[in-house]
Amino acid sequence: MKLTLLILAIFLFIHTTNAQWTIKHIDESSDKTGTVKFKNDSLGLFMGFGSTIFKTTDTGNTWEKKQSNINANIRDFQFIGDSVIFAVGGSKLIKSENFGENWDSISNLTGKQLHSLWFFNNDSGIVAGYDGIYRTVNKCSSWDTVWSITQFGYKYGELRQITFISPDTGYAIGVGRNQSNNPLFDNFLLKSTDSGVNWDTIKTFENTSLSSMFFINQDLGFIGTESGLLFKTTDAGNTWNEKQISNSGNDIKSIQFLSETIGFATGGTTYYLLTSGGSSNFFISKTVDGGENWTSYDTTGIALNSIYFINDTTGFVSGDYELIMKSNGQIDKLPENYPWYLVKEMGIEDNKLQNSNIKIYPNPTSGILHIQSINANKKIKNLNLINSSGQIVDIGKVDANNQIIQLNLSDLTTGVYMLRIEYQENAETIKIIKK
C-alpha cells in the first residue's frame, strides 16, 4: 500500500512539474481576438471581434461555436444570475438568457464605441467607452449620460474599463486629451460611491497609458499600463506604488486576482511598437504575495488579450486567431504544437525563399539550423541571428568554400528570430522559428 502511494505521489509530482499550457482552440484562418471568462468551474465563454462566441461546459477542454446573428466586435461581457449574459461591443449591447445559446440585441447607442460594462441586475447597468459613461435602470430602454469626456474638460477620449466591487462602489479608467492643444494625454482613475450616478477623478497618471484594472476590495486594487508598469493601491486609490511585472515592458491587457495574495496578468506588444519592426511578444505573470513580486514568462508568440484562472491550478489565456490555451497551474512551457509560424511581424518583409539565394533547413528547428548557399555568384559575407529585441544572439562562421553554415539554436529561448544574411552587394532577412 505504501509503495502504491509512493508511486502515485511520484507520478503526480512529475505530472505537475511537466505541466504546461495546452491549446484548446485556435483558428489559423481567423484574425479575431477575444476575452475568456468562466461563470463557475465548468461553464465558460470566449467572446470577441466579429461576433465570435464559443462556449464550454467541460472546464474548457472543448469549445462549441455559437451563432449570435448580430454584428458586433465584442469587447466585454458579464454573467448575471443563473443564465443571463450581457455583452458589449461597437455601439451595441447584446443579451443571452440561456447561457449563450441564443442572443438578442437589446440596445444600440448610435455613434458610441463601447469598451466595458457592469450590470447590477437584469434591469440596471452601466456601459462605458468613447466619450463617456452611460447608465440605465429600465432594462436598457433609455440611457443617461453620467460622465462625459467633454464635460470634464477634454476634447476627446475614452473609458477603457469599468468595474464595481460592491453595489455602491465602482471604478473606471480612461484617457482624455484636453482642449488647449496640449499634445499629451491625461490618464485618469474615476470612482463612484452611489452605484454609478456620479463619478469623481481621484487620480491622474502622467507619462503612462492605462490599459487594465482589477480591484479586490474597496482598498486593494491594481492598474496595468501599456509599458508593463503595474500600479498598486492599498488605500482605495489615494496612493499608488509602482511594480514592473513584464520584463519586456509589454502592455498589461488583463489582470485577475483569486484572493488578496494570488493574482495573474497577461498582455503583449502594443501595435504601434510593432510598426517599427520586430515580432509580437506576450507575457504571463503570477504573484503569490499580493502583487509585491511577480514571476513572469515573457516570450515571442501570438498576442494575448485576457487571462482567467478558475482556481490556482486551472487557468486560461486567450488571444489572436481565436486562441484559447489552458494551464493546470504553471504559467510557462508552451505546448509542443504551438504554431510559431503564426507569430505576427510588422515592419519586416517576410522572405519566403522563393527568390532567395540560400536554402535553410529545418525551419522551424529545435537545434541545428543549416544555411546553404545555392547561388555560386552570391557569396555570403556575414550571417547574424537577431532576436525580437534587435539583439544579435549568434554569428555564423562562413567557411572558405561558402558551402553549408550551421547555427546551434538549442540554448535559445523558443520564439521567432531574424536571420540577416549579408552578401557583397546587398542583404536579405529571413524569419527563423525556434521551437
Tab-separated table of C-alpha atoms in Angstrom:
chain	number	residue	atom	x	y	z
A	1	MET	CA	0.000	0.000	0.000
A	2	LYS	CA	2.801	2.414	0.950
A	3	LEU	CA	4.622	1.553	-2.286
A	4	THR	CA	1.499	2.285	-4.318
A	5	LEU	CA	1.039	5.652	-2.641
A	6	LEU	CA	4.708	6.482	-3.219
A	7	ILE	CA	4.434	5.658	-6.920
A	8	LEU	CA	1.285	7.739	-7.177
A	9	ALA	CA	2.969	10.673	-5.423
A	10	ILE	CA	5.954	10.473	-7.798
A	11	PHE	CA	3.605	10.366	-10.786
A	12	LEU	CA	1.686	13.396	-9.585
A	13	PHE	CA	4.920	15.281	-8.917
A	14	ILE	CA	6.248	14.556	-12.403
A	15	HIS	CA	2.907	15.408	-13.955
A	16	THR	CA	2.769	18.702	-12.097
A	17	THR	CA	6.389	19.512	-12.854
A	18	ASN	CA	5.831	18.955	-16.570
A	19	ALA	CA	2.534	20.814	-16.569
A	20	GLN	CA	2.221	23.319	-19.379
A	21	TRP	CA	-0.245	25.218	-21.491
A	22	THR	CA	-2.323	23.223	-23.953
A	23	ILE	CA	-4.137	24.666	-26.958
A	24	LYS	CA	-7.883	24.072	-26.665
A	25	HIS	CA	-8.980	26.145	-29.636
A	26	ILE	CA	-7.359	28.052	-32.499
A	27	ASP	CA	-8.436	29.090	-35.990
A	28	GLU	CA	-5.461	29.858	-38.201
A	29	SER	CA	-7.706	31.460	-40.836
A	30	SER	CA	-9.220	33.898	-38.343
A	31	ASP	CA	-7.956	37.351	-37.449
A	32	LYS	CA	-10.283	37.542	-34.427
A	33	THR	CA	-9.212	38.103	-30.839
A	34	GLY	CA	-11.349	37.788	-27.737
A	35	THR	CA	-11.829	37.515	-23.983
A	36	VAL	CA	-12.311	34.374	-21.919
A	37	LYS	CA	-14.297	34.216	-18.638
A	38	PHE	CA	-15.916	31.492	-16.555
A	39	LYS	CA	-19.135	31.525	-14.552
A	40	ASN	CA	-18.133	28.501	-12.472
A	41	ASP	CA	-15.768	25.543	-12.607
A	42	SER	CA	-17.368	24.134	-15.774
A	43	LEU	CA	-19.167	26.857	-17.735
A	44	GLY	CA	-17.205	29.443	-19.686
A	45	LEU	CA	-17.335	31.694	-22.737
A	46	PHE	CA	-14.890	33.129	-25.229
A	47	MET	CA	-16.297	36.255	-26.893
A	48	GLY	CA	-14.563	38.562	-29.330
A	49	PHE	CA	-14.445	40.511	-32.542
A	50	GLY	CA	-16.748	39.664	-35.437
A	51	SER	CA	-19.439	38.389	-33.038
A	52	THR	CA	-17.207	35.429	-32.213
A	53	ILE	CA	-18.728	33.335	-29.418
A	54	PHE	CA	-17.513	29.972	-28.089
A	55	LYS	CA	-18.969	28.093	-25.130
A	56	THR	CA	-17.570	25.322	-22.930
A	57	THR	CA	-19.361	23.133	-20.405
A	58	ASP	CA	-16.416	20.878	-19.502
A	59	THR	CA	-13.904	23.278	-17.909
A	60	GLY	CA	-12.519	24.436	-21.225
A	61	ASN	CA	-11.499	21.098	-22.697
A	62	THR	CA	-13.836	21.542	-25.679
A	63	TRP	CA	-15.370	24.704	-27.128
A	64	GLU	CA	-18.517	24.947	-29.259
A	65	LYS	CA	-19.127	27.891	-31.559
A	66	LYS	CA	-22.397	29.786	-31.085
A	67	GLN	CA	-24.161	31.995	-33.610
A	68	SER	CA	-25.406	35.373	-32.412
A	69	ASN	CA	-26.659	36.720	-35.778
A	70	ILE	CA	-25.566	40.131	-34.501
A	71	ASN	CA	-22.633	42.002	-36.000
A	72	ALA	CA	-20.608	43.336	-33.084
A	73	ASN	CA	-16.945	43.428	-32.097
A	74	ILE	CA	-17.472	42.143	-28.553
A	75	ARG	CA	-15.044	43.680	-26.060
A	76	ASP	CA	-16.537	42.768	-22.681
A	77	PHE	CA	-19.210	40.537	-21.173
A	78	GLN	CA	-20.666	39.685	-17.778
A	79	PHE	CA	-22.649	36.840	-16.197
A	80	ILE	CA	-25.818	37.800	-14.271
A	81	GLY	CA	-27.776	35.310	-12.160
A	82	ASP	CA	-28.072	31.708	-13.304
A	83	SER	CA	-28.216	32.054	-17.082
A	84	VAL	CA	-28.143	35.706	-18.212
A	85	ILE	CA	-25.154	37.211	-20.031
A	86	PHE	CA	-24.691	40.812	-21.162
A	87	ALA	CA	-22.069	41.693	-23.780
A	88	VAL	CA	-20.986	44.947	-25.367
A	89	GLY	CA	-19.106	45.939	-28.484
A	90	GLY	CA	-19.257	48.729	-31.029
A	91	SER	CA	-22.436	50.640	-30.276
A	92	LYS	CA	-24.410	47.526	-29.345
A	93	LEU	CA	-25.424	45.798	-26.158
A	94	ILE	CA	-26.492	42.179	-26.597
A	95	LYS	CA	-28.013	39.704	-24.176
A	96	SER	CA	-28.494	35.969	-23.758
A	97	GLU	CA	-30.994	34.485	-21.312
A	98	ASN	CA	-29.938	30.850	-21.793
A	99	PHE	CA	-26.196	30.983	-21.127
A	100	GLY	CA	-25.046	31.912	-24.598
A	101	GLU	CA	-27.187	29.619	-26.707
A	102	ASN	CA	-29.176	32.482	-28.243
A	103	TRP	CA	-28.587	36.230	-28.365
A	104	ASP	CA	-30.662	39.370	-28.853
A	105	SER	CA	-29.622	42.953	-29.495
A	106	ILE	CA	-31.264	44.918	-26.696
A	107	SER	CA	-29.789	48.383	-27.171
A	108	ASN	CA	-27.888	50.479	-29.696
A	109	LEU	CA	-26.060	53.586	-28.526
A	110	THR	CA	-25.624	55.018	-32.006
A	111	GLY	CA	-22.313	56.742	-32.579
A	112	LYS	CA	-20.689	55.284	-29.466
A	113	GLN	CA	-17.854	52.783	-29.304
A	114	LEU	CA	-18.357	50.772	-26.118
A	115	HIS	CA	-15.490	49.001	-24.378
A	116	SER	CA	-16.741	47.844	-20.992
A	117	LEU	CA	-19.891	47.176	-18.966
A	118	TRP	CA	-21.160	46.401	-15.499
A	119	PHE	CA	-24.696	45.240	-14.721
A	120	PHE	CA	-26.103	45.093	-11.213
A	121	ASN	CA	-29.137	43.005	-12.252
A	122	ASN	CA	-31.418	42.472	-15.237
A	123	ASP	CA	-32.796	45.998	-15.022
A	124	SER	CA	-29.901	48.325	-14.257
A	125	GLY	CA	-26.364	48.619	-15.507
A	126	ILE	CA	-23.597	50.799	-16.884
A	127	VAL	CA	-21.630	50.831	-20.143
A	128	ALA	CA	-18.526	52.870	-20.942
A	129	GLY	CA	-16.484	53.735	-23.996
A	130	TYR	CA	-15.747	56.659	-26.304
A	131	ASP	CA	-16.969	59.978	-24.897
A	132	GLY	CA	-18.348	58.796	-21.567
A	133	ILE	CA	-20.236	56.543	-19.166
A	134	TYR	CA	-23.914	55.693	-19.613
A	135	ARG	CA	-26.414	54.243	-17.125
A	136	THR	CA	-29.782	52.506	-17.428
A	137	VAL	CA	-32.340	51.496	-14.784
A	138	ASN	CA	-35.150	50.339	-17.103
A	139	LYS	CA	-33.811	47.266	-18.914
A	140	CYS	CA	-31.870	49.368	-21.466
A	141	SER	CA	-34.947	51.202	-22.739
A	142	SER	CA	-33.161	54.509	-22.126
A	143	TRP	CA	-29.714	55.689	-21.077
A	144	ASP	CA	-28.478	58.637	-19.036
A	145	THR	CA	-25.025	60.124	-19.564
A	146	VAL	CA	-23.475	60.098	-16.075
A	147	TRP	CA	-19.944	61.095	-17.091
A	148	SER	CA	-18.822	62.869	-20.249
A	149	ILE	CA	-15.363	63.446	-21.726
A	150	THR	CA	-16.239	66.957	-22.886
A	151	GLN	CA	-17.934	67.979	-19.630
A	152	PHE	CA	-14.706	67.252	-17.785
A	153	GLY	CA	-12.597	69.494	-20.000
A	154	TYR	CA	-11.376	67.030	-22.611
A	155	LYS	CA	-11.666	67.460	-26.349
A	156	TYR	CA	-11.885	63.718	-26.886
A	157	GLY	CA	-11.089	60.472	-25.109
A	158	GLU	CA	-12.446	57.146	-23.947
A	159	LEU	CA	-13.205	54.989	-20.931
A	160	ARG	CA	-11.339	51.689	-21.220
A	161	GLN	CA	-12.654	49.645	-18.311
A	162	ILE	CA	-15.279	49.885	-15.597
A	163	THR	CA	-15.799	47.660	-12.555
A	164	PHE	CA	-17.742	47.600	-9.287
A	165	ILE	CA	-16.638	45.956	-6.065
A	166	SER	CA	-19.988	46.480	-4.335
A	167	PRO	CA	-23.449	47.696	-5.385
A	168	ASP	CA	-22.337	51.229	-4.468
A	169	THR	CA	-18.601	51.492	-5.174
A	170	GLY	CA	-17.114	51.370	-8.650
A	171	TYR	CA	-14.010	52.440	-10.550
A	172	ALA	CA	-13.259	53.365	-14.164
A	173	ILE	CA	-10.040	54.085	-16.045
A	174	GLY	CA	-9.781	56.259	-19.118
A	175	VAL	CA	-7.748	58.600	-21.260
A	176	GLY	CA	-8.508	62.134	-22.475
A	177	ARG	CA	-6.872	64.955	-24.376
A	178	ASN	CA	-7.638	68.472	-23.198
A	179	GLN	CA	-8.789	71.320	-25.405
A	180	SER	CA	-5.693	73.520	-25.064
A	181	ASN	CA	-3.858	71.791	-27.916
A	182	ASN	CA	-1.674	70.005	-25.389
A	183	PRO	CA	-0.173	67.051	-27.293
A	184	LEU	CA	-0.139	64.908	-24.150
A	185	PHE	CA	-3.000	62.753	-22.928
A	186	ASP	CA	-4.314	62.532	-19.381
A	187	ASN	CA	-4.839	59.056	-17.969
A	188	PHE	CA	-7.241	59.062	-15.069
A	189	LEU	CA	-9.000	56.925	-12.472
A	190	LEU	CA	-12.626	57.667	-11.646
A	191	LYS	CA	-14.592	56.491	-8.616
A	192	SER	CA	-18.309	56.306	-7.844
A	193	THR	CA	-19.856	55.665	-4.428
A	194	ASP	CA	-23.525	55.864	-5.477
A	195	SER	CA	-23.936	52.982	-7.974
A	196	GLY	CA	-22.511	54.955	-10.879
A	197	VAL	CA	-24.744	58.027	-10.709
A	198	ASN	CA	-21.818	60.372	-10.011
A	199	TRP	CA	-18.114	59.990	-10.735
A	200	ASP	CA	-15.085	61.811	-9.331
A	201	THR	CA	-11.488	61.853	-10.577
A	202	ILE	CA	-9.345	60.503	-7.738
A	203	LYS	CA	-6.033	60.090	-9.581
A	204	THR	CA	-4.339	61.323	-12.766
A	205	PHE	CA	-1.399	59.294	-14.083
A	206	GLU	CA	1.295	61.149	-16.011
A	207	ASN	CA	3.532	59.842	-18.786
A	208	THR	CA	1.843	56.447	-18.937
A	209	SER	CA	-1.166	54.917	-20.658
A	210	LEU	CA	-3.615	52.862	-18.567
A	211	SER	CA	-4.885	49.639	-20.108
A	212	SER	CA	-6.424	47.345	-17.441
A	213	MET	CA	-7.703	47.286	-13.865
A	214	PHE	CA	-8.681	44.899	-11.062
A	215	PHE	CA	-9.944	45.793	-7.588
A	216	ILE	CA	-10.052	43.025	-4.971
A	217	ASN	CA	-11.925	45.073	-2.397
A	218	GLN	CA	-12.584	48.704	-1.530
A	219	ASP	CA	-8.963	49.300	-0.523
A	220	LEU	CA	-6.829	46.910	-2.587
A	221	GLY	CA	-6.587	47.400	-6.344
A	222	PHE	CA	-4.282	47.261	-9.365
A	223	ILE	CA	-3.983	49.198	-12.625
A	224	GLY	CA	-1.939	47.982	-15.601
A	225	THR	CA	-0.259	50.158	-18.211
A	226	GLU	CA	0.956	49.811	-21.798
A	227	SER	CA	4.579	49.853	-20.612
A	228	GLY	CA	4.438	46.819	-18.321
A	229	LEU	CA	4.207	49.005	-15.237
A	230	LEU	CA	1.662	47.986	-12.588
A	231	PHE	CA	0.234	50.386	-10.015
A	232	LYS	CA	-0.955	49.041	-6.657
A	233	THR	CA	-3.120	50.771	-4.050
A	234	THR	CA	-3.971	49.647	-0.533
A	235	ASP	CA	-5.983	52.728	0.468
A	236	ALA	CA	-8.871	52.872	-2.031
A	237	GLY	CA	-6.857	54.610	-4.739
A	238	ASN	CA	-5.489	57.549	-2.777
A	239	THR	CA	-1.850	56.481	-3.126
A	240	TRP	CA	-0.182	54.104	-5.574
A	241	ASN	CA	3.057	52.083	-5.638
A	242	GLU	CA	4.776	51.038	-8.862
A	243	LYS	CA	5.633	47.440	-9.795
A	244	GLN	CA	7.237	46.202	-13.032
A	245	ILE	CA	5.772	42.811	-13.921
A	246	SER	CA	6.606	42.395	-17.614
A	247	ASN	CA	10.339	42.005	-18.185
A	248	SER	CA	9.961	43.195	-21.776
A	249	GLY	CA	7.764	46.179	-20.880
A	250	ASN	CA	4.688	44.910	-22.711
A	251	ASP	CA	1.116	46.155	-22.433
A	252	ILE	CA	-0.710	44.693	-19.387
A	253	LYS	CA	-4.035	43.868	-21.030
A	254	SER	CA	-5.691	41.732	-18.345
A	255	ILE	CA	-5.390	41.378	-14.550
A	256	GLN	CA	-7.150	38.880	-12.273
A	257	PHE	CA	-6.827	38.041	-8.595
A	258	LEU	CA	-8.186	34.918	-6.907
A	259	SER	CA	-7.521	36.313	-3.430
A	260	GLU	CA	-5.621	39.127	-1.750
A	261	THR	CA	-2.384	37.214	-2.381
A	262	ILE	CA	-2.715	35.164	-5.590
A	263	GLY	CA	-3.048	37.001	-8.877
A	264	PHE	CA	-2.334	36.742	-12.601
A	265	ALA	CA	-1.744	39.111	-15.522
A	266	THR	CA	-1.147	38.860	-19.252
A	267	GLY	CA	-0.563	41.077	-22.250
A	268	GLY	CA	1.739	41.714	-25.144
A	269	THR	CA	3.337	44.120	-27.563
A	270	THR	CA	1.257	47.157	-28.412
A	271	TYR	CA	0.576	47.597	-32.142
A	272	TYR	CA	2.370	50.904	-32.594
A	273	LEU	CA	5.577	49.373	-31.214
A	274	LEU	CA	5.388	46.603	-33.812
A	275	THR	CA	5.305	49.063	-36.697
A	276	SER	CA	8.978	49.834	-36.151
A	277	GLY	CA	9.912	46.222	-36.794
A	278	GLY	CA	10.092	43.009	-34.798
A	279	SER	CA	7.809	40.197	-33.723
A	280	SER	CA	4.795	40.166	-31.448
A	281	ASN	CA	5.533	39.223	-27.840
A	282	PHE	CA	3.428	38.203	-24.878
A	283	PHE	CA	3.874	37.626	-21.169
A	284	ILE	CA	2.037	35.681	-18.475
A	285	SER	CA	2.723	36.635	-14.858
A	286	LYS	CA	1.793	35.337	-11.414
A	287	THR	CA	2.072	36.713	-7.885
A	288	VAL	CA	1.600	34.908	-4.575
A	289	ASP	CA	2.257	37.861	-2.265
A	290	GLY	CA	-0.416	40.341	-3.208
A	291	GLY	CA	1.363	41.835	-6.208
A	292	GLU	CA	4.591	42.765	-4.449
A	293	ASN	CA	6.621	40.329	-6.562
A	294	TRP	CA	5.767	38.674	-9.871
A	295	THR	CA	7.070	35.635	-11.723
A	296	SER	CA	6.855	36.485	-15.404
A	297	TYR	CA	7.086	34.330	-18.521
A	298	ASP	CA	7.996	36.635	-21.429
A	299	THR	CA	8.458	35.304	-24.939
A	300	THR	CA	7.791	35.834	-28.620
A	301	GLY	CA	4.371	34.496	-29.525
A	302	ILE	CA	0.772	35.075	-30.549
A	303	ALA	CA	-0.642	38.216	-28.938
A	304	LEU	CA	-2.703	37.536	-25.787
A	305	ASN	CA	-5.694	39.600	-24.707
A	306	SER	CA	-7.112	38.114	-21.496
A	307	ILE	CA	-6.408	35.767	-18.603
A	308	TYR	CA	-8.839	33.933	-16.324
A	309	PHE	CA	-7.958	31.397	-13.643
A	310	ILE	CA	-10.803	29.356	-12.122
A	311	ASN	CA	-8.507	28.443	-9.255
A	312	ASP	CA	-4.775	28.238	-8.602
A	313	THR	CA	-4.411	25.087	-10.717
A	314	THR	CA	-6.751	25.711	-13.672
A	315	GLY	CA	-6.485	28.769	-15.860
A	316	PHE	CA	-6.911	30.126	-19.378
A	317	VAL	CA	-5.495	32.773	-21.686
A	318	SER	CA	-6.988	33.983	-24.966
A	319	GLY	CA	-5.732	35.971	-27.897
A	320	ASP	CA	-5.403	36.355	-31.662
A	321	TYR	CA	-6.536	33.601	-34.054
A	322	GLU	CA	-9.332	32.789	-31.550
A	323	LEU	CA	-6.608	31.223	-29.432
A	324	ILE	CA	-7.654	29.621	-26.144
A	325	MET	CA	-4.976	27.919	-24.049
A	326	LYS	CA	-5.453	26.067	-20.776
A	327	SER	CA	-2.969	25.588	-17.927
A	328	ASN	CA	-3.080	23.331	-14.917
A	329	GLY	CA	-1.072	25.687	-12.773
A	330	GLN	CA	2.173	26.749	-14.396
A	331	ILE	CA	2.467	29.921	-16.397
A	332	ASP	CA	5.380	28.851	-18.622
A	333	LYS	CA	6.171	25.977	-21.004
A	334	LEU	CA	4.220	26.423	-24.215
A	335	PRO	CA	2.740	23.288	-25.837
A	336	GLU	CA	4.712	21.202	-28.305
A	337	ASN	CA	2.214	22.031	-31.068
A	338	TYR	CA	2.413	25.797	-30.554
A	339	PRO	CA	2.046	27.386	-34.046
A	340	TRP	CA	5.157	29.560	-34.194
A	341	TYR	CA	4.576	30.258	-37.880
A	342	LEU	CA	1.519	32.349	-36.931
A	343	VAL	CA	3.548	34.829	-34.890
A	344	LYS	CA	2.934	38.276	-36.322
A	345	GLU	CA	5.696	40.525	-37.549
A	346	MET	CA	5.412	44.153	-38.552
A	347	GLY	CA	7.852	46.308	-40.476
A	348	ILE	CA	9.979	43.385	-41.694
A	349	GLU	CA	9.414	41.751	-45.036
A	350	ASP	CA	8.781	38.028	-44.714
A	351	ASN	CA	11.056	36.481	-47.326
A	352	LYS	CA	9.625	33.059	-48.144
A	353	LEU	CA	12.762	31.958	-50.006
A	354	GLN	CA	11.156	31.673	-53.460
A	355	ASN	CA	13.765	34.108	-54.792
A	356	SER	CA	16.370	33.672	-52.102
A	357	ASN	CA	19.993	32.807	-52.721
A	358	ILE	CA	20.149	30.258	-49.919
A	359	LYS	CA	18.453	27.171	-48.600
A	360	ILE	CA	17.615	26.983	-44.893
A	361	TYR	CA	16.570	23.799	-43.081
A	362	PRO	CA	14.930	22.697	-40.884
A	363	ASN	CA	12.740	25.716	-40.142
A	364	PRO	CA	11.209	25.622	-37.532
A	365	THR	CA	14.015	23.972	-35.601
A	366	SER	CA	14.762	22.989	-32.026
A	367	GLY	CA	18.508	22.619	-32.563
A	368	ILE	CA	20.857	22.889	-35.535
A	369	LEU	CA	19.932	25.261	-38.370
A	370	HIS	CA	21.606	24.651	-41.734
A	371	ILE	CA	22.237	27.533	-44.152
A	372	GLN	CA	23.334	26.509	-47.617
A	373	SER	CA	24.337	28.816	-50.469
A	374	ILE	CA	22.641	27.856	-53.746
A	375	ASN	CA	23.987	30.670	-55.891
A	376	ALA	CA	27.663	30.499	-56.770
A	377	ASN	CA	27.664	34.187	-57.665
A	378	LYS	CA	26.304	35.209	-54.266
A	379	LYS	CA	28.980	34.847	-51.626
A	380	ILE	CA	27.845	35.216	-48.027
A	381	LYS	CA	29.825	37.893	-46.210
A	382	ASN	CA	28.193	37.977	-42.776
A	383	LEU	CA	25.468	35.990	-41.029
A	384	ASN	CA	23.703	37.285	-37.901
A	385	LEU	CA	20.835	35.823	-35.909
A	386	ILE	CA	18.763	38.580	-34.260
A	387	ASN	CA	16.116	38.252	-31.537
A	388	SER	CA	12.827	40.177	-31.262
A	389	SER	CA	14.540	42.964	-29.302
A	390	GLY	CA	17.005	43.603	-32.132
A	391	GLN	CA	19.960	41.991	-30.343
A	392	ILE	CA	22.440	39.742	-32.179
A	393	VAL	CA	22.351	36.389	-30.390
A	394	ASP	CA	24.539	34.371	-32.762
A	395	ILE	CA	27.020	34.960	-35.586
A	396	GLY	CA	27.504	32.371	-38.317
A	397	LYS	CA	31.032	31.416	-39.276
A	398	VAL	CA	31.362	31.456	-43.036
A	399	ASP	CA	33.897	28.929	-44.337
A	400	ALA	CA	36.187	29.497	-47.265
A	401	ASN	CA	34.099	27.373	-49.619
A	402	ASN	CA	30.900	29.231	-48.642
A	403	GLN	CA	29.025	25.934	-48.564
A	404	ILE	CA	26.879	24.896	-45.551
A	405	ILE	CA	26.847	27.030	-42.417
A	406	GLN	CA	25.410	25.735	-39.143
A	407	LEU	CA	23.890	27.628	-36.226
A	408	ASN	CA	23.079	25.872	-32.950
A	409	LEU	CA	19.811	27.254	-31.536
A	410	SER	CA	19.468	24.657	-28.772
A	411	ASP	CA	20.127	27.083	-25.919
A	412	LEU	CA	17.983	29.908	-27.264
A	413	THR	CA	14.505	30.785	-25.990
A	414	THR	CA	11.638	29.499	-28.121
A	415	GLY	CA	10.207	32.115	-30.464
A	416	VAL	CA	10.812	33.994	-33.707
A	417	TYR	CA	14.238	35.264	-34.797
A	418	MET	CA	15.524	37.145	-37.824
A	419	LEU	CA	18.419	35.706	-39.825
A	420	ARG	CA	20.192	38.537	-41.613
A	421	ILE	CA	22.414	37.391	-44.474
A	422	GLU	CA	24.804	39.977	-45.930
A	423	TYR	CA	26.315	39.485	-49.382
A	424	GLN	CA	28.950	41.611	-51.083
A	425	GLU	CA	26.318	43.756	-52.824
A	426	ASN	CA	23.155	43.502	-50.689
A	427	ALA	CA	21.426	41.637	-47.866
A	428	GLU	CA	18.233	39.751	-47.040
A	429	THR	CA	16.369	38.955	-43.822
A	430	ILE	CA	14.530	35.673	-43.239
A	431	LYS	CA	12.290	34.574	-40.383
A	432	ILE	CA	13.543	31.663	-38.279
A	433	ILE	CA	11.361	29.800	-35.782
A	434	LYS	CA	12.976	28.253	-32.675
A	435	LYS	CA	10.529	25.697	-31.268
